[in-house]
Structure formats: C-alpha cells, structure tokens
mmCIF file with all atom_site columns, C-alpha atoms in Angstrom:
data_model
loop_
_atom_site.group_PDB
_atom_site.id
_atom_site.type_symbol
_atom_site.label_atom_id
_atom_site.label_alt_id
_atom_site.label_comp_id
_atom_site.label_asym_id
_atom_site.label_entity_id
_atom_site.label_seq_id
_atom_site.pdbx_PDB_ins_code
_atom_site.Cartn_x
_atom_site.Cartn_y
_atom_site.Cartn_z
_atom_site.occupancy
_atom_site.B_iso_or_equiv
_atom_site.pdbx_formal_charge
_atom_site.auth_seq_id
_atom_site.auth_comp_id
_atom_site.auth_asym_id
_atom_site.auth_atom_id
_atom_site.pdbx_PDB_model_num
ATOM 1   C CA . MET A 1 1   ? 37.662 21.385  0.513   1.00 47.00 ? 1   MET A CA 1
ATOM 2   C CA . GLU A 1 2   ? 36.973 22.078  -3.145  1.00 51.00 ? 2   GLU A CA 1
ATOM 3   C CA . ASN A 1 3   ? 33.478 22.998  -4.300  1.00 60.00 ? 3   ASN A CA 1
ATOM 4   C CA . ASP A 1 4   ? 33.799 20.931  -7.457  1.00 64.00 ? 4   ASP A CA 1
ATOM 5   C CA . SER A 1 5   ? 33.958 17.542  -5.724  1.00 72.00 ? 5   SER A CA 1
ATOM 6   C CA . SER A 1 6   ? 31.832 14.930  -7.425  1.00 88.00 ? 6   SER A CA 1
ATOM 7   C CA . PHE A 1 7   ? 28.615 13.872  -5.728  1.00 87.00 ? 7   PHE A CA 1
ATOM 8   C CA . GLY A 1 8   ? 29.959 10.357  -5.371  1.00 85.00 ? 8   GLY A CA 1
ATOM 9   C CA . LEU A 1 9   ? 33.041 11.591  -3.521  1.00 89.00 ? 9   LEU A CA 1
ATOM 10  C CA . LEU A 1 10  ? 30.957 13.855  -1.277  1.00 88.00 ? 10  LEU A CA 1
ATOM 11  C CA . PHE A 1 11  ? 28.551 11.016  -0.453  1.00 88.00 ? 11  PHE A CA 1
ATOM 12  C CA . LYS A 1 12  ? 31.507 8.754   0.330   1.00 90.00 ? 12  LYS A CA 1
ATOM 13  C CA . GLN A 1 13  ? 33.152 11.334  2.601   1.00 89.00 ? 13  GLN A CA 1
ATOM 14  C CA . ILE A 1 14  ? 29.877 12.033  4.399   1.00 87.00 ? 14  ILE A CA 1
ATOM 15  C CA . SER A 1 15  ? 29.254 8.316   4.803   1.00 87.00 ? 15  SER A CA 1
ATOM 16  C CA . ILE A 1 16  ? 32.700 7.739   6.286   1.00 90.00 ? 16  ILE A CA 1
ATOM 17  C CA . ALA A 1 17  ? 32.418 10.658  8.708   1.00 87.00 ? 17  ALA A CA 1
ATOM 18  C CA . PHE A 1 18  ? 28.893 9.657   9.764   1.00 84.00 ? 18  PHE A CA 1
ATOM 19  C CA . SER A 1 19  ? 29.896 6.009   10.140  1.00 85.00 ? 19  SER A CA 1
ATOM 20  C CA . ASN A 1 20  ? 32.899 6.901   12.291  1.00 88.00 ? 20  ASN A CA 1
ATOM 21  C CA . ASN A 1 21  ? 30.739 8.955   14.669  1.00 85.00 ? 21  ASN A CA 1
ATOM 22  C CA . PHE A 1 22  ? 27.990 6.346   14.718  1.00 84.00 ? 22  PHE A CA 1
ATOM 23  C CA . GLN A 1 23  ? 30.480 3.526   15.279  1.00 90.00 ? 23  GLN A CA 1
ATOM 24  C CA . ARG A 1 24  ? 32.073 5.334   18.217  1.00 89.00 ? 24  ARG A CA 1
ATOM 25  C CA . GLU A 1 25  ? 28.675 5.755   19.906  1.00 86.00 ? 25  GLU A CA 1
ATOM 26  C CA . ALA A 1 26  ? 27.501 2.190   19.184  1.00 89.00 ? 26  ALA A CA 1
ATOM 27  C CA . ALA A 1 27  ? 30.750 0.732   20.546  1.00 93.00 ? 27  ALA A CA 1
ATOM 28  C CA . ARG A 1 28  ? 29.923 2.203   23.959  1.00 91.00 ? 28  ARG A CA 1
ATOM 29  C CA . TYR A 1 29  ? 27.239 -0.518  24.179  1.00 93.00 ? 29  TYR A CA 1
ATOM 30  C CA . ASP A 1 30  ? 29.259 -3.336  22.586  1.00 94.00 ? 30  ASP A CA 1
ATOM 31  C CA . LEU A 1 31  ? 27.265 -2.929  19.383  1.00 94.00 ? 31  LEU A CA 1
ATOM 32  C CA . THR A 1 32  ? 28.228 -2.378  15.789  1.00 93.00 ? 32  THR A CA 1
ATOM 33  C CA . PRO A 1 33  ? 26.352 0.387   13.934  1.00 90.00 ? 33  PRO A CA 1
ATOM 34  C CA . SER A 1 34  ? 24.240 -2.235  12.122  1.00 93.00 ? 34  SER A CA 1
ATOM 35  C CA . GLN A 1 35  ? 23.391 -3.973  15.375  1.00 95.00 ? 35  GLN A CA 1
ATOM 36  C CA . ALA A 1 36  ? 22.506 -0.632  16.979  1.00 93.00 ? 36  ALA A CA 1
ATOM 37  C CA . ARG A 1 37  ? 20.172 0.232   14.086  1.00 92.00 ? 37  ARG A CA 1
ATOM 38  C CA . ILE A 1 38  ? 18.437 -3.133  14.458  1.00 95.00 ? 38  ILE A CA 1
ATOM 39  C CA . LEU A 1 39  ? 18.139 -2.706  18.223  1.00 95.00 ? 39  LEU A CA 1
ATOM 40  C CA . ILE A 1 40  ? 16.590 0.744   17.709  1.00 93.00 ? 40  ILE A CA 1
ATOM 41  C CA . TYR A 1 41  ? 14.194 -0.604  15.078  1.00 95.00 ? 41  TYR A CA 1
ATOM 42  C CA . LEU A 1 42  ? 13.100 -3.521  17.255  1.00 96.00 ? 42  LEU A CA 1
ATOM 43  C CA . SER A 1 43  ? 12.543 -1.213  20.225  1.00 94.00 ? 43  SER A CA 1
ATOM 44  C CA . LYS A 1 44  ? 10.274 1.077   18.179  1.00 93.00 ? 44  LYS A CA 1
ATOM 45  C CA . VAL A 1 45  ? 7.982  -1.417  16.432  1.00 94.00 ? 45  VAL A CA 1
ATOM 46  C CA . ASP A 1 46  ? 4.808  -2.613  18.097  1.00 90.00 ? 46  ASP A CA 1
ATOM 47  C CA . HIS A 1 47  ? 4.507  -5.982  16.362  1.00 92.00 ? 47  HIS A CA 1
ATOM 48  C CA . PRO A 1 48  ? 6.511  -9.211  16.213  1.00 90.00 ? 48  PRO A CA 1
ATOM 49  C CA . VAL A 1 49  ? 9.414  -8.910  13.764  1.00 94.00 ? 49  VAL A CA 1
ATOM 50  C CA . ASN A 1 50  ? 10.971 -11.742 11.804  1.00 93.00 ? 50  ASN A CA 1
ATOM 51  C CA . GLN A 1 51  ? 14.253 -11.831 9.955   1.00 93.00 ? 51  GLN A CA 1
ATOM 52  C CA . ARG A 1 52  ? 12.670 -11.285 6.555   1.00 93.00 ? 52  ARG A CA 1
ATOM 53  C CA . GLU A 1 53  ? 11.183 -7.982  7.746   1.00 95.00 ? 53  GLU A CA 1
ATOM 54  C CA . LEU A 1 54  ? 14.646 -6.847  8.844   1.00 96.00 ? 54  LEU A CA 1
ATOM 55  C CA . GLU A 1 55  ? 16.096 -7.864  5.468   1.00 95.00 ? 55  GLU A CA 1
ATOM 56  C CA . LYS A 1 56  ? 13.470 -5.850  3.629   1.00 95.00 ? 56  LYS A CA 1
ATOM 57  C CA . TYR A 1 57  ? 13.518 -2.786  5.900   1.00 95.00 ? 57  TYR A CA 1
ATOM 58  C CA . PHE A 1 58  ? 17.312 -2.463  5.977   1.00 94.00 ? 58  PHE A CA 1
ATOM 59  C CA . ARG A 1 59  ? 17.807 -3.758  2.405   1.00 91.00 ? 59  ARG A CA 1
ATOM 60  C CA . LEU A 1 60  ? 20.200 -6.449  3.572   1.00 94.00 ? 60  LEU A CA 1
ATOM 61  C CA . THR A 1 61  ? 20.715 -9.998  2.362   1.00 95.00 ? 61  THR A CA 1
ATOM 62  C CA . ASN A 1 62  ? 19.599 -13.062 4.296   1.00 94.00 ? 62  ASN A CA 1
ATOM 63  C CA . PRO A 1 63  ? 23.158 -14.150 5.157   1.00 96.00 ? 63  PRO A CA 1
ATOM 64  C CA . THR A 1 64  ? 24.006 -10.653 6.421   1.00 96.00 ? 64  THR A CA 1
ATOM 65  C CA . VAL A 1 65  ? 20.972 -10.503 8.709   1.00 95.00 ? 65  VAL A CA 1
ATOM 66  C CA . THR A 1 66  ? 21.574 -14.083 9.865   1.00 94.00 ? 66  THR A CA 1
ATOM 67  C CA . GLY A 1 67  ? 25.108 -13.119 10.908  1.00 96.00 ? 67  GLY A CA 1
ATOM 68  C CA . LEU A 1 68  ? 23.878 -9.991  12.671  1.00 96.00 ? 68  LEU A CA 1
ATOM 69  C CA . MET A 1 69  ? 21.252 -12.005 14.537  1.00 96.00 ? 69  MET A CA 1
ATOM 70  C CA . GLN A 1 70  ? 23.774 -14.641 15.596  1.00 96.00 ? 70  GLN A CA 1
ATOM 71  C CA . ARG A 1 71  ? 26.187 -12.032 16.955  1.00 97.00 ? 71  ARG A CA 1
ATOM 72  C CA . MET A 1 72  ? 23.427 -10.080 18.712  1.00 97.00 ? 72  MET A CA 1
ATOM 73  C CA . GLU A 1 73  ? 22.132 -13.307 20.241  1.00 96.00 ? 73  GLU A CA 1
ATOM 74  C CA . ASN A 1 74  ? 25.646 -14.237 21.423  1.00 97.00 ? 74  ASN A CA 1
ATOM 75  C CA . LYS A 1 75  ? 25.988 -10.810 23.060  1.00 96.00 ? 75  LYS A CA 1
ATOM 76  C CA . GLY A 1 76  ? 22.651 -11.283 24.821  1.00 96.00 ? 76  GLY A CA 1
ATOM 77  C CA . PHE A 1 77  ? 20.725 -8.521  23.006  1.00 97.00 ? 77  PHE A CA 1
ATOM 78  C CA . ILE A 1 78  ? 18.134 -10.690 21.274  1.00 96.00 ? 78  ILE A CA 1
ATOM 79  C CA . ARG A 1 79  ? 16.575 -14.107 21.371  1.00 95.00 ? 79  ARG A CA 1
ATOM 80  C CA . ARG A 1 80  ? 14.850 -15.872 18.522  1.00 93.00 ? 80  ARG A CA 1
ATOM 81  C CA . GLU A 1 81  ? 11.488 -17.453 19.147  1.00 91.00 ? 81  GLU A CA 1
ATOM 82  C CA . MET A 1 82  ? 9.641  -19.822 16.827  1.00 90.00 ? 82  MET A CA 1
ATOM 83  C CA . ASN A 1 83  ? 6.687  -18.319 14.997  1.00 84.00 ? 83  ASN A CA 1
ATOM 84  C CA . GLN A 1 84  ? 3.814  -20.633 15.936  1.00 84.00 ? 84  GLN A CA 1
ATOM 85  C CA . ALA A 1 85  ? 1.945  -19.778 12.725  1.00 84.00 ? 85  ALA A CA 1
ATOM 86  C CA . ASP A 1 86  ? 4.955  -20.563 10.494  1.00 82.00 ? 86  ASP A CA 1
ATOM 87  C CA . ASN A 1 87  ? 7.642  -22.929 11.778  1.00 80.00 ? 87  ASN A CA 1
ATOM 88  C CA . ARG A 1 88  ? 10.029 -21.721 9.056   1.00 82.00 ? 88  ARG A CA 1
ATOM 89  C CA . SER A 1 89  ? 10.100 -18.272 10.630  1.00 85.00 ? 89  SER A CA 1
ATOM 90  C CA . LYS A 1 90  ? 11.413 -16.997 13.943  1.00 89.00 ? 90  LYS A CA 1
ATOM 91  C CA . TYR A 1 91  ? 10.526 -13.797 15.723  1.00 94.00 ? 91  TYR A CA 1
ATOM 92  C CA . ILE A 1 92  ? 13.358 -11.573 16.899  1.00 95.00 ? 92  ILE A CA 1
ATOM 93  C CA . ILE A 1 93  ? 12.792 -10.542 20.533  1.00 94.00 ? 93  ILE A CA 1
ATOM 94  C CA . LEU A 1 94  ? 14.818 -7.974  22.465  1.00 95.00 ? 94  LEU A CA 1
ATOM 95  C CA . THR A 1 95  ? 16.155 -9.293  25.762  1.00 95.00 ? 95  THR A CA 1
ATOM 96  C CA . PRO A 1 96  ? 15.758 -7.373  29.021  1.00 95.00 ? 96  PRO A CA 1
ATOM 97  C CA . LYS A 1 97  ? 19.412 -6.315  28.618  1.00 94.00 ? 97  LYS A CA 1
ATOM 98  C CA . ALA A 1 98  ? 18.607 -4.724  25.252  1.00 95.00 ? 98  ALA A CA 1
ATOM 99  C CA . MET A 1 99  ? 15.370 -3.166  26.469  1.00 93.00 ? 99  MET A CA 1
ATOM 100 C CA . GLU A 1 100 ? 17.246 -1.628  29.381  1.00 91.00 ? 100 GLU A CA 1
ATOM 101 C CA . ILE A 1 101 ? 19.652 0.244   27.108  1.00 92.00 ? 101 ILE A CA 1
ATOM 102 C CA . SER A 1 102 ? 17.470 0.777   24.012  1.00 90.00 ? 102 SER A CA 1
ATOM 103 C CA . ASN A 1 103 ? 16.333 4.314   24.892  1.00 89.00 ? 103 ASN A CA 1
ATOM 104 C CA . GLU A 1 104 ? 19.849 5.368   25.824  1.00 90.00 ? 104 GLU A CA 1
ATOM 105 C CA . VAL A 1 105 ? 21.275 3.873   22.619  1.00 87.00 ? 105 VAL A CA 1
ATOM 106 C CA . ARG A 1 106 ? 18.591 5.551   20.521  1.00 87.00 ? 106 ARG A CA 1
ATOM 107 C CA . ASN A 1 107 ? 19.084 8.941   22.183  1.00 88.00 ? 107 ASN A CA 1
ATOM 108 C CA . ASN A 1 108 ? 22.874 8.842   21.921  1.00 83.00 ? 108 ASN A CA 1
ATOM 109 C CA . LEU A 1 109 ? 22.855 7.715   18.308  1.00 79.00 ? 109 LEU A CA 1
ATOM 110 C CA . TYR A 1 110 ? 20.260 10.313  17.329  1.00 82.00 ? 110 TYR A CA 1
ATOM 111 C CA . LYS A 1 111 ? 22.543 12.863  18.974  1.00 83.00 ? 111 LYS A CA 1
ATOM 112 C CA . VAL A 1 112 ? 25.055 12.110  16.210  1.00 78.00 ? 112 VAL A CA 1
ATOM 113 C CA . GLU A 1 113 ? 22.442 13.286  13.696  1.00 82.00 ? 113 GLU A CA 1
ATOM 114 C CA . GLU A 1 114 ? 21.624 16.323  15.816  1.00 86.00 ? 114 GLU A CA 1
ATOM 115 C CA . ASP A 1 115 ? 25.293 17.289  15.955  1.00 83.00 ? 115 ASP A CA 1
ATOM 116 C CA . ILE A 1 116 ? 25.472 17.077  12.170  1.00 80.00 ? 116 ILE A CA 1
ATOM 117 C CA . THR A 1 117 ? 22.303 19.075  11.528  1.00 87.00 ? 117 THR A CA 1
ATOM 118 C CA . GLN A 1 118 ? 22.504 21.620  14.354  1.00 90.00 ? 118 GLN A CA 1
ATOM 119 C CA . SER A 1 119 ? 23.528 24.422  12.005  1.00 91.00 ? 119 SER A CA 1
ATOM 120 C CA . LEU A 1 120 ? 20.647 23.688  9.605   1.00 92.00 ? 120 LEU A CA 1
ATOM 121 C CA . SER A 1 121 ? 17.123 25.035  9.947   1.00 93.00 ? 121 SER A CA 1
ATOM 122 C CA . GLN A 1 122 ? 14.177 22.640  10.220  1.00 92.00 ? 122 GLN A CA 1
ATOM 123 C CA . GLN A 1 123 ? 13.281 23.490  6.643   1.00 95.00 ? 123 GLN A CA 1
ATOM 124 C CA . GLU A 1 124 ? 16.823 22.753  5.463   1.00 94.00 ? 124 GLU A CA 1
ATOM 125 C CA . CYS A 1 125 ? 16.807 19.438  7.348   1.00 91.00 ? 125 CYS A CA 1
ATOM 126 C CA . ALA A 1 126 ? 13.502 18.458  5.761   1.00 93.00 ? 126 ALA A CA 1
ATOM 127 C CA . GLN A 1 127 ? 14.787 19.458  2.330   1.00 94.00 ? 127 GLN A CA 1
ATOM 128 C CA . LEU A 1 128 ? 18.050 17.554  2.839   1.00 91.00 ? 128 LEU A CA 1
ATOM 129 C CA . ARG A 1 129 ? 16.164 14.441  3.964   1.00 91.00 ? 129 ARG A CA 1
ATOM 130 C CA . GLN A 1 130 ? 13.883 14.636  0.934   1.00 95.00 ? 130 GLN A CA 1
ATOM 131 C CA . LEU A 1 131 ? 16.783 15.094  -1.489  1.00 93.00 ? 131 LEU A CA 1
ATOM 132 C CA . LEU A 1 132 ? 18.782 12.244  0.026   1.00 90.00 ? 132 LEU A CA 1
ATOM 133 C CA . GLN A 1 133 ? 15.713 9.990   -0.120  1.00 92.00 ? 133 GLN A CA 1
ATOM 134 C CA . GLN A 1 134 ? 15.278 10.872  -3.798  1.00 92.00 ? 134 GLN A CA 1
ATOM 135 C CA . VAL A 1 135 ? 18.922 10.065  -4.514  1.00 90.00 ? 135 VAL A CA 1
ATOM 136 C CA . LEU A 1 136 ? 18.628 6.757   -2.685  1.00 86.00 ? 136 LEU A CA 1
ATOM 137 C CA . GLU A 1 137 ? 15.490 5.766   -4.603  1.00 88.00 ? 137 GLU A CA 1
ATOM 138 C CA . ILE A 1 138 ? 17.157 6.658   -7.901  1.00 89.00 ? 138 ILE A CA 1
ATOM 139 C CA . MET A 1 139 ? 20.254 4.655   -6.977  1.00 84.00 ? 139 MET A CA 1
ATOM 140 C CA . TYR A 1 140 ? 18.164 1.580   -6.175  1.00 81.00 ? 140 TYR A CA 1
ATOM 141 C CA . ARG A 1 141 ? 16.381 1.897   -9.534  1.00 84.00 ? 141 ARG A CA 1
ATOM 142 C CA . CYS A 1 142 ? 19.636 2.158   -11.524 1.00 76.00 ? 142 CYS A CA 1
ATOM 143 C CA . PRO A 1 143 ? 20.710 -1.069  -13.175 1.00 69.00 ? 143 PRO A CA 1
ATOM 144 C CA . GLN A 1 144 ? 23.755 -2.642  -11.559 1.00 62.00 ? 144 GLN A CA 1
ATOM 145 C CA . GLN A 1 145 ? 26.875 -2.680  -13.709 1.00 55.00 ? 145 GLN A CA 1
ATOM 146 C CA . ASP A 1 146 ? 28.765 -5.995  -13.640 1.00 51.00 ? 146 ASP A CA 1
#
C-alpha cells in the first residue's frame, strides 16, 4: 500500500475492513452491525431509552432508527413500551432473548477492536482514539456541500 494515500481513501478502506469484520461477528446473532451497536448500547445504559435518544447518540435519522427498531422487534430482540409520562414516546426494552446474548455479543464485537489494536500500545490506542474523535467532530462541523 502506498504511503501517499489520501486521508479520505484511508478512512474509507479502514471503514470497509472494520465493517466487514463487525458484520461477520454480528451476523452470528442474526443482527446487522447497527442492530448490534444498539443492542450493546441498550444493555449498558441504566435508564429507560427512547428512540430520540438513540437518534441523537448514534447520529441517525428518525426513519433510520424506526426501521432498525421495527426489524429488531420482528426478530424478538426488543419491545417498545409506552412512556407513561409522554404518550408520544416509547421506551425501547431489551427482551430476555437479547439480554441472554448481550454480553456475548458485546465481548465478541469488542474482540474485533482488540484484534485491530493488538499491535498498538495503550498510549497509541488512546492517541488514535483522540485523533479520530477530533476528525469526527471536525467533519460534523464542516458545512455540507450540495
């Protein structure tokens, strides 16, 4: 691989490789990578989560999250329960099926990251995470070209 590859190309290649590994692991549980990320998130939080929180946290649109929720509900991973304080909102609840596999899913998907970073020191991992976070924040601040 050439050292003069553009950042955009490198990010794209890394994204594809990471997605392929992540997708292979998620498929073992009949999940897409997006569904697996949501399952992991829901299993870690200690408060009721509604769809809007998922939209904000994952930076996804309402229709995208609605579709994810419908498919996860059809697969038996979540159920939606009316928010008694706000009838316009529903809480997303993991089913026993999802709770049963959530730790295994999380551990196997985090293993993908471990495999990628195993040759890096803790300091290098922390630095990489910080730099990638900076790039992401800059990209979200950039005006969109239409």
